[in-house]
Amino acid sequence: MADVRGGQRRHRVDMGETVSQTLLSRLRVGDGVMEETSLGREADFALPVGTVTLLLADIEGSTRLWESRAAEMTSAIADYDQLVSDTVGRRRGVRPVDQGEGDSFVAAFSRPSDAVACALDLQLALSERGGLIRIRIGLHTGEVQLRDEGNYVGREIARCARLRDVAHGGQTVLSQSTADLVIDGLPDGTWLIKDIRCASQAKDNLANPMA
């Protein structure tokens, strides 16, 4: 599962339509997961086009948390928003103008390794903090379609959202296309494992996009 045990970190990775994998990591925040850029925030806004790796994330159980612990969530969300902004920028990602509903967000990366590094950084940082917020993440690489200069539309972003939806808090779910591109370049202490349950659910979701 996605719990931290004695410094070990695990989160899920879905391998698209047929199989899924779990991304496991022993890395701690600050270990330098993959290559970093000197940017501390998102770079000048320009969505990548062509073949892009998308990252979609949302907070597990956010409605319940807002209803039962609103005051704590107000503070936690402020910290979380800052973490997302800093991490996406540091990993060379760009966030569309208005995509993402409620507590969800979208980020786009020209390099799949940057997207995976961003997901790792976010999951590890939140687990280290041990607060209310646990996020589920979907990653997918494909040829994107622009709705306008500031947003994506079409099959690839819908597919990524479906992959995110089969994860739970602390899990990162990758499509096969993304996993194939990063499998040989994962940092030390990080690996992928197959998850048949998650794969089956992802396959159903992708085959029935209106479900």
Tab-separated table of C-alpha atoms in Angstrom:
chain	number	residue	atom	x	y	z
A	1	MET	CA	0.000	0.000	0.000
A	2	ALA	CA	1.078	3.637	0.306
A	3	ASP	CA	2.051	3.769	3.969
A	4	VAL	CA	5.509	4.727	5.148
A	5	ARG	CA	7.208	1.995	7.152
A	6	GLY	CA	10.507	2.759	8.812
A	7	GLY	CA	11.581	5.262	6.203
A	8	GLN	CA	10.364	3.258	3.212
A	9	ARG	CA	7.898	4.838	0.849
A	10	ARG	CA	5.570	3.073	-1.551
A	11	HIS	CA	3.110	4.373	-4.073
A	12	ARG	CA	1.145	2.842	-6.867
A	13	VAL	CA	1.866	2.968	-10.559
A	14	ASP	CA	-0.661	1.769	-13.098
A	15	MET	CA	0.682	0.431	-16.374
A	16	GLY	CA	-2.190	1.644	-18.530
A	17	GLU	CA	-4.600	-0.681	-20.249
A	18	THR	CA	-3.158	-4.081	-19.392
A	19	VAL	CA	-1.059	-4.150	-16.244
A	20	SER	CA	-0.196	-1.846	-13.401
A	21	GLN	CA	2.873	-1.284	-11.348
A	22	THR	CA	3.665	0.161	-7.970
A	23	LEU	CA	6.412	2.726	-7.674
A	24	LEU	CA	8.314	2.026	-4.491
A	25	SER	CA	10.886	4.329	-3.012
A	26	ARG	CA	13.192	4.403	-0.004
A	27	LEU	CA	14.210	7.960	-0.826
A	28	ARG	CA	13.623	10.775	1.616
A	29	VAL	CA	12.896	14.381	0.810
A	30	GLY	CA	16.138	16.085	-0.146
A	31	ASP	CA	17.800	12.969	-1.559
A	32	GLY	CA	17.699	14.537	-5.001
A	33	VAL	CA	15.213	12.309	-6.817
A	34	MET	CA	16.373	12.461	-10.436
A	35	GLU	CA	17.839	15.632	-11.892
A	36	GLU	CA	16.625	18.972	-10.573
A	37	THR	CA	16.590	22.397	-12.156
A	38	SER	CA	17.520	25.594	-10.359
A	39	LEU	CA	14.033	27.001	-10.853
A	40	GLY	CA	12.086	27.322	-7.640
A	41	ARG	CA	8.758	28.066	-9.293
A	42	GLU	CA	7.017	27.262	-12.537
A	43	ALA	CA	8.812	28.767	-15.509
A	44	ASP	CA	7.292	31.331	-17.851
A	45	PHE	CA	3.954	29.888	-18.903
A	46	ALA	CA	3.977	27.885	-22.128
A	47	LEU	CA	2.261	24.514	-22.293
A	48	PRO	CA	4.396	21.810	-23.901
A	49	VAL	CA	2.936	20.354	-27.092
A	50	GLY	CA	3.479	17.179	-29.080
A	51	THR	CA	4.297	14.139	-26.950
A	52	VAL	CA	3.843	15.242	-23.341
A	53	THR	CA	3.686	13.541	-19.949
A	54	LEU	CA	0.649	14.629	-17.954
A	55	LEU	CA	0.360	14.525	-14.168
A	56	LEU	CA	-3.105	14.670	-12.614
A	57	ALA	CA	-3.576	14.637	-8.856
A	58	ASP	CA	-6.216	15.173	-6.228
A	59	ILE	CA	-6.607	14.854	-2.467
A	60	GLU	CA	-8.043	11.638	-1.106
A	61	GLY	CA	-11.232	12.164	0.934
A	62	SER	CA	-11.142	15.947	0.648
A	63	THR	CA	-14.908	16.423	1.020
A	64	ARG	CA	-14.934	14.438	4.244
A	65	LEU	CA	-11.941	16.363	5.544
A	66	TRP	CA	-13.520	19.730	4.794
A	67	GLU	CA	-16.723	18.675	6.534
A	68	SER	CA	-15.044	17.295	9.652
A	69	ARG	CA	-11.804	19.298	9.992
A	70	ALA	CA	-12.331	22.543	8.113
A	71	ALA	CA	-9.992	24.711	10.180
A	72	GLU	CA	-7.095	22.271	9.861
A	73	MET	CA	-7.748	21.853	6.144
A	74	THR	CA	-7.605	25.595	5.559
A	75	SER	CA	-4.050	25.688	6.839
A	76	ALA	CA	-3.083	22.373	5.231
A	77	ILE	CA	-4.328	23.440	1.793
A	78	ALA	CA	-2.301	26.650	1.904
A	79	ASP	CA	0.866	24.656	2.599
A	80	TYR	CA	-0.068	22.060	-0.011
A	81	ASP	CA	-0.676	24.663	-2.722
A	82	GLN	CA	2.767	26.125	-2.074
A	83	LEU	CA	4.354	22.679	-2.180
A	84	VAL	CA	2.681	21.898	-5.518
A	85	SER	CA	3.715	25.196	-7.073
A	86	ASP	CA	7.332	24.879	-5.938
A	87	THR	CA	7.666	21.209	-6.860
A	88	VAL	CA	6.110	21.457	-10.314
A	89	GLY	CA	8.316	24.418	-11.144
A	90	ARG	CA	11.469	22.804	-9.830
A	91	ARG	CA	10.807	19.751	-11.982
A	92	ARG	CA	10.273	21.861	-15.136
A	93	GLY	CA	6.515	21.344	-15.206
A	94	VAL	CA	3.807	23.760	-16.333
A	95	ARG	CA	0.237	23.941	-15.050
A	96	PRO	CA	-2.631	24.725	-17.441
A	97	VAL	CA	-4.603	27.896	-16.803
A	98	ASP	CA	-7.892	26.549	-15.487
A	99	GLN	CA	-7.799	22.755	-15.516
A	100	GLY	CA	-8.442	20.905	-12.299
A	101	GLU	CA	-11.596	20.832	-10.222
A	102	GLY	CA	-11.805	21.444	-6.495
A	103	ASP	CA	-8.540	20.272	-4.943
A	104	SER	CA	-7.246	18.578	-8.105
A	105	PHE	CA	-4.502	19.903	-10.352
A	106	VAL	CA	-2.892	19.177	-13.724
A	107	ALA	CA	0.763	19.591	-14.689
A	108	ALA	CA	2.509	18.908	-17.991
A	109	PHE	CA	6.128	17.878	-18.601
A	110	SER	CA	8.232	17.620	-21.732
A	111	ARG	CA	10.225	14.780	-20.134
A	112	PRO	CA	8.538	11.797	-18.454
A	113	SER	CA	11.430	11.530	-15.990
A	114	ASP	CA	10.601	15.021	-14.711
A	115	ALA	CA	6.959	14.043	-14.222
A	116	VAL	CA	7.917	10.935	-12.247
A	117	ALA	CA	10.375	12.953	-10.160
A	118	CYS	CA	7.666	15.510	-9.419
A	119	ALA	CA	5.254	12.788	-8.329
A	120	LEU	CA	7.895	11.234	-6.075
A	121	ASP	CA	8.780	14.575	-4.539
A	122	LEU	CA	5.150	15.392	-3.776
A	123	GLN	CA	4.337	12.007	-2.263
A	124	LEU	CA	7.505	11.903	-0.177
A	125	ALA	CA	7.123	15.470	1.076
A	126	LEU	CA	3.511	14.938	2.141
A	127	SER	CA	4.336	11.665	3.862
A	128	GLU	CA	7.260	13.275	5.692
A	129	ARG	CA	4.930	15.989	6.961
A	130	GLY	CA	2.460	13.419	8.254
A	131	GLY	CA	-0.485	15.784	7.930
A	132	LEU	CA	-4.063	15.447	6.769
A	133	ILE	CA	-3.379	15.459	3.052
A	134	ARG	CA	-2.741	12.318	1.022
A	135	ILE	CA	-2.863	12.579	-2.748
A	136	ARG	CA	-3.448	10.150	-5.581
A	137	ILE	CA	-1.583	10.776	-8.825
A	138	GLY	CA	-1.965	9.590	-12.414
A	139	LEU	CA	0.796	9.905	-15.024
A	140	HIS	CA	0.358	9.328	-18.754
A	141	THR	CA	2.469	10.090	-21.816
A	142	GLY	CA	0.850	10.764	-25.171
A	143	GLU	CA	0.375	13.240	-27.981
A	144	VAL	CA	-1.732	15.976	-26.446
A	145	GLN	CA	-4.352	18.208	-28.011
A	146	LEU	CA	-4.665	21.875	-27.070
A	147	ARG	CA	-8.102	23.351	-26.379
A	148	ASP	CA	-6.535	26.797	-26.421
A	149	GLU	CA	-3.158	28.299	-25.523
A	150	GLY	CA	-3.662	27.604	-21.837
A	151	ASN	CA	-5.404	24.231	-21.617
A	152	TYR	CA	-5.502	20.684	-22.945
A	153	VAL	CA	-8.449	18.668	-24.202
A	154	GLY	CA	-9.025	15.204	-25.597
A	155	ARG	CA	-8.246	11.554	-25.039
A	156	GLU	CA	-4.838	11.793	-23.381
A	157	ILE	CA	-5.892	13.993	-20.498
A	158	ALA	CA	-9.058	11.935	-20.037
A	159	ARG	CA	-6.955	8.765	-19.922
A	160	CYS	CA	-4.661	10.278	-17.305
A	161	ALA	CA	-7.654	11.246	-15.164
A	162	ARG	CA	-8.930	7.671	-15.297
A	163	LEU	CA	-5.580	6.361	-14.148
A	164	ARG	CA	-5.560	8.792	-11.226
A	165	ASP	CA	-9.034	7.648	-10.283
A	166	VAL	CA	-7.946	4.044	-9.677
A	167	ALA	CA	-5.257	5.114	-7.204
A	168	HIS	CA	-5.662	5.862	-3.524
A	169	GLY	CA	-3.880	8.337	-1.284
A	170	GLY	CA	-0.114	7.907	-1.511
A	171	GLN	CA	-0.267	6.049	-4.838
A	172	THR	CA	1.094	7.160	-8.196
A	173	VAL	CA	-0.390	5.368	-11.201
A	174	LEU	CA	1.550	5.302	-14.483
A	175	SER	CA	0.357	4.319	-17.935
A	176	GLN	CA	2.345	1.739	-19.866
A	177	SER	CA	3.603	4.444	-22.199
A	178	THR	CA	5.101	6.412	-19.305
A	179	ALA	CA	6.515	3.381	-17.518
A	180	ASP	CA	8.291	2.175	-20.647
A	181	LEU	CA	10.080	5.516	-20.936
A	182	VAL	CA	11.269	5.764	-17.325
A	183	ILE	CA	11.871	2.158	-16.281
A	184	ASP	CA	15.590	2.254	-17.052
A	185	GLY	CA	16.194	5.649	-15.457
A	186	LEU	CA	14.604	5.406	-12.032
A	187	PRO	CA	16.754	6.682	-9.160
A	188	ASP	CA	18.328	4.315	-6.648
A	189	GLY	CA	15.796	3.051	-4.124
A	190	THR	CA	12.853	3.424	-6.522
A	191	TRP	CA	11.241	0.650	-8.526
A	192	LEU	CA	8.025	-0.477	-10.222
A	193	ILE	CA	5.878	-3.499	-9.395
A	194	LYS	CA	2.848	-4.901	-11.150
A	195	ASP	CA	-0.584	-4.628	-9.543
A	196	ILE	CA	-3.199	-6.818	-11.204
A	197	ARG	CA	-6.132	-5.400	-9.211
A	198	CYS	CA	-5.304	-1.846	-10.163
A	199	ALA	CA	-4.668	-2.899	-13.767
A	200	SER	CA	-8.065	-4.541	-14.070
A	201	GLN	CA	-9.847	-1.506	-12.720
A	202	ALA	CA	-7.858	0.810	-14.979
A	203	LYS	CA	-8.696	-1.318	-18.016
A	204	ASP	CA	-12.407	-1.142	-17.173
A	205	ASN	CA	-12.238	2.619	-16.678
A	206	LEU	CA	-10.426	3.186	-19.959
A	207	ALA	CA	-12.804	0.917	-21.867
A	208	ASN	CA	-15.858	2.678	-20.366
A	209	PRO	CA	-14.917	6.369	-20.201
A	210	MET	CA	-18.459	7.496	-19.346
A	211	ALA	CA	-18.836	5.123	-16.390
